[in-house]
mmCIF file of C-alpha atoms in Angstrom:
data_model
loop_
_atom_site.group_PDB
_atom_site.id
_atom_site.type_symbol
_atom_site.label_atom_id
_atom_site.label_comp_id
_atom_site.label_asym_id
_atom_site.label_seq_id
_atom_site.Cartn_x
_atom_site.Cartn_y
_atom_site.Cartn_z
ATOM 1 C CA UNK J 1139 6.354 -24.855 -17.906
ATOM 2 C CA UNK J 1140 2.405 -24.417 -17.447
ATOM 3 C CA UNK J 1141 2.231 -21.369 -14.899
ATOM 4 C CA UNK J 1142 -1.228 -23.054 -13.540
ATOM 5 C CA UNK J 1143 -0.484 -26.499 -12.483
ATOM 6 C CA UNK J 1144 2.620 -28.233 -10.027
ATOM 7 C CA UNK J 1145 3.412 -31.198 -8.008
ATOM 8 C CA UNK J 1146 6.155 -32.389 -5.934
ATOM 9 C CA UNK J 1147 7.243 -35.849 -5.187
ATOM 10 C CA UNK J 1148 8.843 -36.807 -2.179
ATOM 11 C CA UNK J 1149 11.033 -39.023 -0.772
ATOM 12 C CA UNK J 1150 12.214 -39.882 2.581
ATOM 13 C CA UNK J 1151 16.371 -40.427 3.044
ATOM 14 C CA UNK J 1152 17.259 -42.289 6.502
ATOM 15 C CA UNK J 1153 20.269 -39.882 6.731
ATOM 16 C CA UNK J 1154 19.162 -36.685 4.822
ATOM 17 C CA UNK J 1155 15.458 -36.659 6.429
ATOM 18 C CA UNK J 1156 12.598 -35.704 3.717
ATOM 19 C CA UNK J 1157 14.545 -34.558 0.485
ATOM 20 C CA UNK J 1158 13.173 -33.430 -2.860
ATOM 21 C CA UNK J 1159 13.604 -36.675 -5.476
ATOM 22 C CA UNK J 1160 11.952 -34.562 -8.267
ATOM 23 C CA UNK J 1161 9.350 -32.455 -9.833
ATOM 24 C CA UNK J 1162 7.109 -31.678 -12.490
ATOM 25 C CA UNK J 1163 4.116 -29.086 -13.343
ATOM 26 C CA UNK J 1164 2.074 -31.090 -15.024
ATOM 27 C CA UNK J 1165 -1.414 -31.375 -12.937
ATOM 28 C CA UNK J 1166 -3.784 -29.230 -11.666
ATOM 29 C CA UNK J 1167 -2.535 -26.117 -9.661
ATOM 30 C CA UNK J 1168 -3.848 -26.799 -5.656
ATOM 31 C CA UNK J 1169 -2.693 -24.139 -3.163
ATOM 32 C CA UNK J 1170 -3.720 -23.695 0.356
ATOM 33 C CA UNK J 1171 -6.548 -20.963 0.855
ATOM 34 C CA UNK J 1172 -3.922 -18.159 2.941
ATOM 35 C CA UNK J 1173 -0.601 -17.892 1.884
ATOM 36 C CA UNK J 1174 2.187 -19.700 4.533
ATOM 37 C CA UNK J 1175 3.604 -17.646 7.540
ATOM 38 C CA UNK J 1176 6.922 -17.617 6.886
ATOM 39 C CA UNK J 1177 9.642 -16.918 9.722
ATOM 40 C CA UNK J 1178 11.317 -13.485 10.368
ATOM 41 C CA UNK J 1179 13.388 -12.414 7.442
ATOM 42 C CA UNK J 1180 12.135 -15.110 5.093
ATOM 43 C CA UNK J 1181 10.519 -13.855 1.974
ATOM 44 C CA UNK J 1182 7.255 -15.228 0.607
ATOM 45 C CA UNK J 1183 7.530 -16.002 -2.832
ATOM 46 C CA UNK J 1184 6.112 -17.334 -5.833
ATOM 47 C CA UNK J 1185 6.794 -21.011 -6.582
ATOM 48 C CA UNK J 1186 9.602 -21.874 -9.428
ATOM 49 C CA UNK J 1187 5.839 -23.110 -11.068
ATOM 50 C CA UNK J 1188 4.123 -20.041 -11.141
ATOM 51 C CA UNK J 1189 1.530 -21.779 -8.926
ATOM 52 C CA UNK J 1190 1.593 -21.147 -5.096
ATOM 53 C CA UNK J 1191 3.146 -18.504 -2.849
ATOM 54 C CA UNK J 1192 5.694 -20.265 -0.868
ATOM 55 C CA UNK J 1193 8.539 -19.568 1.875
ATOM 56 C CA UNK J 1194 11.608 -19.135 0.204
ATOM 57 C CA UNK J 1195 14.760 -21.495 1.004
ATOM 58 C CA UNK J 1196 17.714 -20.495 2.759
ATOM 59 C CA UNK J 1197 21.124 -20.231 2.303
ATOM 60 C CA UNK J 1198 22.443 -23.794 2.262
ATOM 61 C CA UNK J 1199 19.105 -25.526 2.448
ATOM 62 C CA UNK J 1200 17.990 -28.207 -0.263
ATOM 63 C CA UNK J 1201 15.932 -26.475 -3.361
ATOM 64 C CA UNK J 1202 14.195 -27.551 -6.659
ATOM 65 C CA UNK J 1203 13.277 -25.959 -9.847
ATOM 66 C CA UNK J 1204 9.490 -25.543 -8.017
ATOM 67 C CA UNK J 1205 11.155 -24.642 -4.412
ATOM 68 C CA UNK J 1206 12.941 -21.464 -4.818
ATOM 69 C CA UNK J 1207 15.788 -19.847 -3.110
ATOM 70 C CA UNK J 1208 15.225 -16.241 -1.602
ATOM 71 C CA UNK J 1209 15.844 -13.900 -4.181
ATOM 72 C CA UNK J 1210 16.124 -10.965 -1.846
ATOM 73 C CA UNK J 1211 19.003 -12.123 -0.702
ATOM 74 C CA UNK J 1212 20.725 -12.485 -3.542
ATOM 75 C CA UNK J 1213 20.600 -16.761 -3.555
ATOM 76 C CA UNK J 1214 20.685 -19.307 -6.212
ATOM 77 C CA UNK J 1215 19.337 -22.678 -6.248
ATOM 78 C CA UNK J 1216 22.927 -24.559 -7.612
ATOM 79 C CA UNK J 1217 22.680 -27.836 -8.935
ATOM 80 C CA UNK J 1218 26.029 -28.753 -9.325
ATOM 81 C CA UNK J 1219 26.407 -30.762 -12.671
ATOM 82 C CA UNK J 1220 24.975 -29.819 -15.561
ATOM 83 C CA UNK J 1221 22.933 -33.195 -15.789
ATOM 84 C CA UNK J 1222 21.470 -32.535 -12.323
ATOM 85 C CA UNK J 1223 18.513 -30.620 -12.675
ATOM 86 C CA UNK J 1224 16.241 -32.079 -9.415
ATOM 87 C CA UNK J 1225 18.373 -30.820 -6.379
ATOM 88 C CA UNK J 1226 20.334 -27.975 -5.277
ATOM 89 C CA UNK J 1227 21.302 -25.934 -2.769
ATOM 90 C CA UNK J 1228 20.940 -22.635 -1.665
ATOM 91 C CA UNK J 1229 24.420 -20.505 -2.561
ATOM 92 C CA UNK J 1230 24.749 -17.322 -2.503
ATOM 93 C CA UNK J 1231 25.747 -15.229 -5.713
ATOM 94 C CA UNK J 1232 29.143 -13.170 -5.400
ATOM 95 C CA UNK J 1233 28.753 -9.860 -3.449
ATOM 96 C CA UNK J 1234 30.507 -7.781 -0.972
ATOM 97 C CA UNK J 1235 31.553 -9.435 2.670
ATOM 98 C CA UNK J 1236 29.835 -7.730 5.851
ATOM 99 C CA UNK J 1237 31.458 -7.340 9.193
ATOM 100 C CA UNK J 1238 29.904 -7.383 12.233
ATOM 101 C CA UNK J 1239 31.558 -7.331 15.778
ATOM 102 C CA UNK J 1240 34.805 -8.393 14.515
ATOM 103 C CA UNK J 1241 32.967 -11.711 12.281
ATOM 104 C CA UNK J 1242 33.060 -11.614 8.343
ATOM 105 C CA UNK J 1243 29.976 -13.326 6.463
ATOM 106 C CA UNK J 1244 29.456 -14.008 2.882
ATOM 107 C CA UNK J 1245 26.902 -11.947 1.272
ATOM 108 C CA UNK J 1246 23.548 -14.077 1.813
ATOM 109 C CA UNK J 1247 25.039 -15.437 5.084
ATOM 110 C CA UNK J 1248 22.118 -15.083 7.676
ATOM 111 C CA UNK J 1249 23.703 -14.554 11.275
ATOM 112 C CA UNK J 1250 21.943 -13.388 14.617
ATOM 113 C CA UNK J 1251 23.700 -10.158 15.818
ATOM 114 C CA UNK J 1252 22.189 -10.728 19.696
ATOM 115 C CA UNK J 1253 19.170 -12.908 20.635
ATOM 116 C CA UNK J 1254 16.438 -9.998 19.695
ATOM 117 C CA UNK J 1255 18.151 -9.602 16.239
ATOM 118 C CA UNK J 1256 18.269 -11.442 12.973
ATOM 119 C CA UNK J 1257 20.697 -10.109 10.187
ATOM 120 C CA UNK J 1258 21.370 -10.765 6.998
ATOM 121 C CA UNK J 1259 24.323 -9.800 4.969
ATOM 122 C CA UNK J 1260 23.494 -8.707 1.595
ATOM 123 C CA UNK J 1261 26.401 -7.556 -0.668
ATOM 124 C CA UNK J 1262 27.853 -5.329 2.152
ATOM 125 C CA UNK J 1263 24.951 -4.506 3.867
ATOM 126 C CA UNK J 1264 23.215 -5.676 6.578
ATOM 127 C CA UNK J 1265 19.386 -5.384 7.333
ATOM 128 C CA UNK J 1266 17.988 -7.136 10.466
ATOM 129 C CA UNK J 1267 14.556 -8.544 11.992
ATOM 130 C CA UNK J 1268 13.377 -8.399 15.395
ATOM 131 C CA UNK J 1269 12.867 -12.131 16.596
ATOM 132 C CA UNK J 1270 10.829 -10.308 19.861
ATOM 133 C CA UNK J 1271 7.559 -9.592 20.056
ATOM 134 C CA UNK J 1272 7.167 -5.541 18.510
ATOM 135 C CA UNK J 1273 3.349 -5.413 19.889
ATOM 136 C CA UNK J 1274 1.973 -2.391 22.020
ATOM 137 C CA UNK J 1275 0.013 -3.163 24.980
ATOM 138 C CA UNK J 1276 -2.153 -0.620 25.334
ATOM 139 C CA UNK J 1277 -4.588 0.483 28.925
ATOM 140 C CA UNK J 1278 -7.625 -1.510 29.601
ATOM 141 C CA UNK J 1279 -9.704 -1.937 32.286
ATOM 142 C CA UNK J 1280 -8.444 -5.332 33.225
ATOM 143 C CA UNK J 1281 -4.642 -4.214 33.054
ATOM 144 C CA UNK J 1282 -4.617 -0.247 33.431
ATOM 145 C CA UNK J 1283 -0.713 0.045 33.883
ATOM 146 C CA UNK J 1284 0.760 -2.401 30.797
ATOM 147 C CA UNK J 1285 4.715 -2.506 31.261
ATOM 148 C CA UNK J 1286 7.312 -4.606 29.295
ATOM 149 C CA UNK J 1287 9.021 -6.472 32.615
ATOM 150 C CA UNK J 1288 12.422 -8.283 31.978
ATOM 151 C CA UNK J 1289 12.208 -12.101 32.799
ATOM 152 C CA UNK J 1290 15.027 -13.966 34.060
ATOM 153 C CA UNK J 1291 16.284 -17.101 31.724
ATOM 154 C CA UNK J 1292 14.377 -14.985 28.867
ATOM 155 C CA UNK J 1293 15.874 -12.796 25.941
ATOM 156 C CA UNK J 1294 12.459 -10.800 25.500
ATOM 157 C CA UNK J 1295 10.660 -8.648 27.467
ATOM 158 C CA UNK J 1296 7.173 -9.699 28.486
ATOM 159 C CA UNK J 1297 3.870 -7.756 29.532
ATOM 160 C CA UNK J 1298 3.070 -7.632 33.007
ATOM 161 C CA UNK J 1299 -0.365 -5.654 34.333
ATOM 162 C CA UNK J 1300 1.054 -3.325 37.096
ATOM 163 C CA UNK J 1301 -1.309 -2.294 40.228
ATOM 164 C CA UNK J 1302 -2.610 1.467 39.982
ATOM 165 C CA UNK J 1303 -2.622 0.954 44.228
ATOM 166 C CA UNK J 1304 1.779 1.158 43.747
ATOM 167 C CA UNK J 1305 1.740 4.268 42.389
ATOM 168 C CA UNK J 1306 -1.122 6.041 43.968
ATOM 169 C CA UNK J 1307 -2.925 7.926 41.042
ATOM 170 C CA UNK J 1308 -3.725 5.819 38.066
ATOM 171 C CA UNK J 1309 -4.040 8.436 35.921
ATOM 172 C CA UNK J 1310 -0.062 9.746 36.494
ATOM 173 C CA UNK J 1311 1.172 5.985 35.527
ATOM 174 C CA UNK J 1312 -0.611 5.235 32.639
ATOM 175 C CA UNK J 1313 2.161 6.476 29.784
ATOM 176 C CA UNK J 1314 4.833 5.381 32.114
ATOM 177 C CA UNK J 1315 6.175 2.063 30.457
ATOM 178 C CA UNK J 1316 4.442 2.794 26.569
ATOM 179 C CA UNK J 1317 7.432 2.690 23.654
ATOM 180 C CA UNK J 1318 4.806 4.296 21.581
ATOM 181 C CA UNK J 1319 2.927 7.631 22.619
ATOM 182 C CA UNK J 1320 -1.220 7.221 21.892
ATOM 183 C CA UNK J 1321 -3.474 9.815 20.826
ATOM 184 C CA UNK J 1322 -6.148 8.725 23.853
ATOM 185 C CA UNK J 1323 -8.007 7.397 25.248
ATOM 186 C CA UNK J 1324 -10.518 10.557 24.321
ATOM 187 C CA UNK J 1325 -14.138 10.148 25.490
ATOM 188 C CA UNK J 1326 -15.521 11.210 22.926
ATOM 189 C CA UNK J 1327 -14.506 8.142 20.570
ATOM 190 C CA UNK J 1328 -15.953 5.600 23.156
ATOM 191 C CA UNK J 1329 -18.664 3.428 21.084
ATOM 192 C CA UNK J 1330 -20.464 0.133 21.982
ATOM 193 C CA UNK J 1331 -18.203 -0.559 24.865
ATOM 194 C CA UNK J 1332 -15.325 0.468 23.200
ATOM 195 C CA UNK J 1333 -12.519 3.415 24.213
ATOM 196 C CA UNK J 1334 -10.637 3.665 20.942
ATOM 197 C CA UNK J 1335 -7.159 4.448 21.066
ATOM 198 C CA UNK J 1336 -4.358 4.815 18.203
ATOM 199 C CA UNK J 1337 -0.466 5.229 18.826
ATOM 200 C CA UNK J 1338 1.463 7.465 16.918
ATOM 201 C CA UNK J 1339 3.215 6.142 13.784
ATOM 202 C CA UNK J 1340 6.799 4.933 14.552
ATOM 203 C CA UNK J 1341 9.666 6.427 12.416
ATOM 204 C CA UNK J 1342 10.570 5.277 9.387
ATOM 205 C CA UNK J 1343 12.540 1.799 9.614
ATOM 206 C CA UNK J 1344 15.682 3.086 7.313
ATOM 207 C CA UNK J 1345 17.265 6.814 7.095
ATOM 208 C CA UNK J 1346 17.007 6.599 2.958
ATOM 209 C CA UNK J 1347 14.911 4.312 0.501
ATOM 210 C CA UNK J 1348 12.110 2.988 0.905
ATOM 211 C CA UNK J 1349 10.976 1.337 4.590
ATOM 212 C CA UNK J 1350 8.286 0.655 6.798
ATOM 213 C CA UNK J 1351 6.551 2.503 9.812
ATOM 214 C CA UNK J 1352 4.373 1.222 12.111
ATOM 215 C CA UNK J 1353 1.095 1.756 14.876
ATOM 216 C CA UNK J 1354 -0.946 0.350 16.949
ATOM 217 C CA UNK J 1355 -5.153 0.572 17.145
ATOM 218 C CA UNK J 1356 -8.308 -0.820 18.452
ATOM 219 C CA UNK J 1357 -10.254 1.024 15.888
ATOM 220 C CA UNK J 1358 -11.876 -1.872 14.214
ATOM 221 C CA UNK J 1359 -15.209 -3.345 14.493
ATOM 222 C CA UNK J 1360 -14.342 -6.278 17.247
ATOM 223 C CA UNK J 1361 -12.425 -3.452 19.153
ATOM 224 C CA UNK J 1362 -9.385 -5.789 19.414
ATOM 225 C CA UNK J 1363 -5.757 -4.483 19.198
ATOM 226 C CA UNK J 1364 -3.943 -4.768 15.913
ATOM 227 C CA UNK J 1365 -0.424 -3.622 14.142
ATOM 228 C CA UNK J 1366 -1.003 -1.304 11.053
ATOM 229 C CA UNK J 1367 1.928 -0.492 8.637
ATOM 230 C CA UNK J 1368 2.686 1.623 5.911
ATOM 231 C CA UNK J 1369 5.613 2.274 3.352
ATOM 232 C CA UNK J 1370 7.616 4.828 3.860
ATOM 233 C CA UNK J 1371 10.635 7.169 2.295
ATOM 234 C CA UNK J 1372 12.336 9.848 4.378
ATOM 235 C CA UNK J 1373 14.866 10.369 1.039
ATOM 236 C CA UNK J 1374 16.161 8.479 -1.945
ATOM 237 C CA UNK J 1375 19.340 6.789 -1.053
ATOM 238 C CA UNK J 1376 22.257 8.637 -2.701
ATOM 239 C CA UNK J 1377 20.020 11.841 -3.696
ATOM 240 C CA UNK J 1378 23.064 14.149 -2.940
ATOM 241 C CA UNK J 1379 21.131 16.876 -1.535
ATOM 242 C CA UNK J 1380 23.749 19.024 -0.302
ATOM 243 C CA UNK J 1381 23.873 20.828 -3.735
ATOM 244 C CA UNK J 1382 20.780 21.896 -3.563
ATOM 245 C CA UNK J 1383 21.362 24.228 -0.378
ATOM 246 C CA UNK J 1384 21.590 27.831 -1.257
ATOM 247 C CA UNK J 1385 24.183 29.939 -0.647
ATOM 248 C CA UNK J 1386 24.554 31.358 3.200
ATOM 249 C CA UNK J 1387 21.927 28.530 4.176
ATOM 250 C CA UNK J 1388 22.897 25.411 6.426
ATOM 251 C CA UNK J 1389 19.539 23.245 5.681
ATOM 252 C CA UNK J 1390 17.346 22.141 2.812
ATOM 253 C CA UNK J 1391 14.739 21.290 4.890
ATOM 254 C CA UNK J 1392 11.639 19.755 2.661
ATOM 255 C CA UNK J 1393 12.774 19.169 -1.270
ATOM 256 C CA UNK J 1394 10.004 18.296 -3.821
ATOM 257 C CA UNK J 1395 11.334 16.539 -6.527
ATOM 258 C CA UNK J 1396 11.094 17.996 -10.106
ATOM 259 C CA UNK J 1397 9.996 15.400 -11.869
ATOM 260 C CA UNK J 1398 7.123 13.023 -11.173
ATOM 261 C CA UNK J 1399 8.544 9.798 -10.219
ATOM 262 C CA UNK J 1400 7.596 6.062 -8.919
ATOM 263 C CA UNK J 1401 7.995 4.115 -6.116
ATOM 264 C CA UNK J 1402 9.012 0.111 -6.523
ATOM 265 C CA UNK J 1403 9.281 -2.709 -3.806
ATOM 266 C CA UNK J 1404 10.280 -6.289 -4.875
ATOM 267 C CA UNK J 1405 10.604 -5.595 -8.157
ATOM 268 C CA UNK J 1406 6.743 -4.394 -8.202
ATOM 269 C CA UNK J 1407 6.160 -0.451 -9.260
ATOM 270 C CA UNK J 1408 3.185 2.027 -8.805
ATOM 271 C CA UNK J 1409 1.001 2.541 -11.585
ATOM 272 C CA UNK J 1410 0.564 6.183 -10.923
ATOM 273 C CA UNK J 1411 3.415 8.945 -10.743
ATOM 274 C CA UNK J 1412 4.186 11.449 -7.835
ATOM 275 C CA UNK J 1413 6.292 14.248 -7.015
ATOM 276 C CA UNK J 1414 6.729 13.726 -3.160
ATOM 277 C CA UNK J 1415 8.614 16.107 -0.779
ATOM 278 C CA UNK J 1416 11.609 14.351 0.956
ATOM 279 C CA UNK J 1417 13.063 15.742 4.205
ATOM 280 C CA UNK J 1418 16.561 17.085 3.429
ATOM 281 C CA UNK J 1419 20.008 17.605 4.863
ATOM 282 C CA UNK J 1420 22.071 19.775 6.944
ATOM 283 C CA UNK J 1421 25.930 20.983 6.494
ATOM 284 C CA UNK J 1422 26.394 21.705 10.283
ATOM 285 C CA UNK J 1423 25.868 18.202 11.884
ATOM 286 C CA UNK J 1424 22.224 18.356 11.790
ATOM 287 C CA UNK J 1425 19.472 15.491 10.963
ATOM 288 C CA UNK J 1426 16.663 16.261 8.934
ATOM 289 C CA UNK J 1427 13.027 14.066 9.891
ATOM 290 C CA UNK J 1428 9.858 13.746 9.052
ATOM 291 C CA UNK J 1429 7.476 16.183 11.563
ATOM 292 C CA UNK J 1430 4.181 16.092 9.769
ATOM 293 C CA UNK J 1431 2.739 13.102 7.609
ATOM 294 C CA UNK J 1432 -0.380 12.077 5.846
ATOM 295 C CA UNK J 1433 -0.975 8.459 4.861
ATOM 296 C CA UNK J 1434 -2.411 7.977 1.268
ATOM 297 C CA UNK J 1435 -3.426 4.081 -0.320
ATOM 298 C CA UNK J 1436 -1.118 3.424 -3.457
ATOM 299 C CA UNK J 1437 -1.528 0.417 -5.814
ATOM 300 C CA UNK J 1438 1.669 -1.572 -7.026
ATOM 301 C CA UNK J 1439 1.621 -3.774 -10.356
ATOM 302 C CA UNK J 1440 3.994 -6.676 -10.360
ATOM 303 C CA UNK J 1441 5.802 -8.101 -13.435
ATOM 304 C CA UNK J 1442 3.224 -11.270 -12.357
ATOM 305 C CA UNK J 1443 0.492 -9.232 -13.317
ATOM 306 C CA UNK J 1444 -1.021 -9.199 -9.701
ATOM 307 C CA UNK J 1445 -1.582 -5.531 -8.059
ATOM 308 C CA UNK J 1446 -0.645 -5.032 -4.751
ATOM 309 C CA UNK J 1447 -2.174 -2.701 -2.672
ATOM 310 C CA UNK J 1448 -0.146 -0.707 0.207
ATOM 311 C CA UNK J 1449 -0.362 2.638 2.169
ATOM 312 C CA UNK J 1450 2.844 4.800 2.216
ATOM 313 C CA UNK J 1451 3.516 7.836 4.053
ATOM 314 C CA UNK J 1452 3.735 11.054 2.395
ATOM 315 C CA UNK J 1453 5.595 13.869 4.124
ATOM 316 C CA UNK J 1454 4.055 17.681 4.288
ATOM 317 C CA UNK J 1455 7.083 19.239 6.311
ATOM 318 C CA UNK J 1456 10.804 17.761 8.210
ATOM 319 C CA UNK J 1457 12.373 19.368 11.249
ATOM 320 C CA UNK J 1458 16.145 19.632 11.663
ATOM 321 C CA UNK J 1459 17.985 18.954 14.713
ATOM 322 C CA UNK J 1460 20.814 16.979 16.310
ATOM 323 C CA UNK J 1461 18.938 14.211 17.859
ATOM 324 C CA UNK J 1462 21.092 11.843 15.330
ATOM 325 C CA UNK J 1463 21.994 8.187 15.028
ATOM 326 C CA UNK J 1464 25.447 7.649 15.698
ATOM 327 C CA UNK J 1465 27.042 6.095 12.083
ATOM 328 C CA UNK J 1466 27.356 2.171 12.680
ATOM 329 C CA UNK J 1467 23.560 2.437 14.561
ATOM 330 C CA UNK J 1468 21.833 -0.131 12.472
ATOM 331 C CA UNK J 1469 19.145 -0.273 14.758
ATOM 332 C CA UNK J 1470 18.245 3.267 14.658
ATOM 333 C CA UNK J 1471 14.728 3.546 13.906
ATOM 334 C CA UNK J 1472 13.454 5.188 17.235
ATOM 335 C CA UNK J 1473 15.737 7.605 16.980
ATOM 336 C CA UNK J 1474 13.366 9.922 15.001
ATOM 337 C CA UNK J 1475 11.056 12.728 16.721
ATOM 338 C CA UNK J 1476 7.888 12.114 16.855
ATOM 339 C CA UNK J 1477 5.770 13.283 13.741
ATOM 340 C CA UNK J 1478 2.788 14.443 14.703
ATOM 341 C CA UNK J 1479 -0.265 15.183 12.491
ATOM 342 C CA UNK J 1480 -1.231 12.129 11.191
ATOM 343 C CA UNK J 1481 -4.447 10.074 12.036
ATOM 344 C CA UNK J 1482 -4.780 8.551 8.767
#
């Protein structure tokens, strides 16, 4: 198959709506300028041609050789019989069941655990998507007091612009309703109109391996609100840290690794080495979490050949403490003090 060319033919089934009829990759590659949105939870993919960057199919949706099933979740495109090789369906490969609220699913089963949440069920685990809105609203002039308001008939919260005359002193209200502490608004960084403001990076979306964390800014050149994210490792999963504490301590706070190591994401690895500092563990029923960070660019290479380019967080120190997530808490990821010294 030539990586650099595909087409798909269509046909239209009165019953089964549009359905794939068959395929080749024999004509010039043609992809759309920007890759495709796809939905929460839905991976974007390269095409079973090599060509275009697609949304991957779904457990128990119709596939092709070209249109691919979602790896990440562990699915197969299955054909049935061996002389059917134009359409399949989605199936996921054998793994470990989940349970959630007294429900089994099949690993690759996608399920929504309340109407803010989308879960998957990946060979025992289960990792999960917020279908709401995760924006910050942050003061303007037009809406000084942002709050998230709950609307009745509606599962997610919306913004509503709260009067500064209801609570007397504007300036006492302004962090009232904000999920995300900000660093301003300082004068000094007011430019061209502007008052530039930056929230504090959220925690780390999982407890071990590698996640994301998230902030909010204005600190761009049209001065308009955006969401900034950036890998991120509080420990390697499994890392058995509680050797490492010395004898007559309780805490291995900040561990370095010994040897340089790198960090992979869908398959895709670093093409440098580091030796990062992790934050560690407790024996006495404390949680250790990141308390200062610095943000550094890193460049993955994929077995593709293309180099993406991400920012992860790198920690400098962790802070101990029993403000833990209680053990079946898979949405967990405020739970974390806030780390402070990071602007980057």
């Amino acid at each position: 198959i030539s990586p650099s060319s595909c087409f798909l033919q269509i046909s239209l089934n009165s019953s089964l709506g549009p359905e794939a009829a068959g395929q080749e990759c024999n004509g010039q590659c043609s992809c759309p300028s920007t890759p495709p949105q796809c939905p929460p939870g839905v991976s974007l993919v390269l095409d079973g041609c090599g060509c275009c960057r697609v949304c991957a199919k779904q457990m128990g949706e119709l596939c092709t050789e070209k249109d691919v099933c979602d790896p990440h979740k562990g699915l197969y495109c299955d054909f049935g019989a061996p002389n059917n090789r134009r359409i399949g369906v989605c199936t996921a490969r054998d793994g470990a069941t989940c349970v959630f609220g007294g429900t089994v699913f099949k690993s690759g089963e996608t399920f929504q655990s309340s109407c803010k949440y989308q879960c998957t069920c990946l060979d025992g685990a289960i990792g999960c998507v917020p279908l709401c809105s995760m924006d910050i609203r942050l003061p303007s002039p037009d809406c000084p007091m942002p709050r998230r308001v709950k609307v009745p008939g509606k599962c997610c919260e919306e913004w509503e612009c709260d009067s500064p005359y209801r609570h007397g002193f504007m300036g006492s209200a302004l962090p009232a309703y904000r999920e995300e502490e900000t660093y301003g608004p300082d004068p000094s960084l007011m430019r061209e109109n502007c008052l530039v403001q930056t929230t504090e990076w959220s925690a780390c979306s999982k407890t071990c391996g590698l996640g994301i964390s998230t902030r909010v800014t204005n600190d761009n050149r049209e001065c308009r609100l955006e969401k900034q994210t950036r890998l991120c490792m509080v420990r390697p999963c499994e890392s058995q840290l509680e050797q490492s504490i010395k004898k007559g301590k309780k805490c291995i706070r900040t561990p370095r690794v010994s040897k340089p190591m790198k960090f992979e994401i869908s398959g895709c690895t670093t093409t440098k080495s580091y030796r990062p500092k992790f934050c560690g563990v407790c024996l006495d029923g404390r949680c250790c979490t990141p308390h200062r960070t610095t943000t550094l660019p890193m460049e993955f290479k994929c077995p593709d050949g293309q180099v993406m380019k991400k920012h992860m967080m790198f920690i400098k120190s962790c802070a101990c403490h029993h403000n833990c997530p209680g053990e079946n808490d898979i949405f967990e990821s405020m739970y974390y003090k806030k780390m402070i010294g990071d602007m980057a």
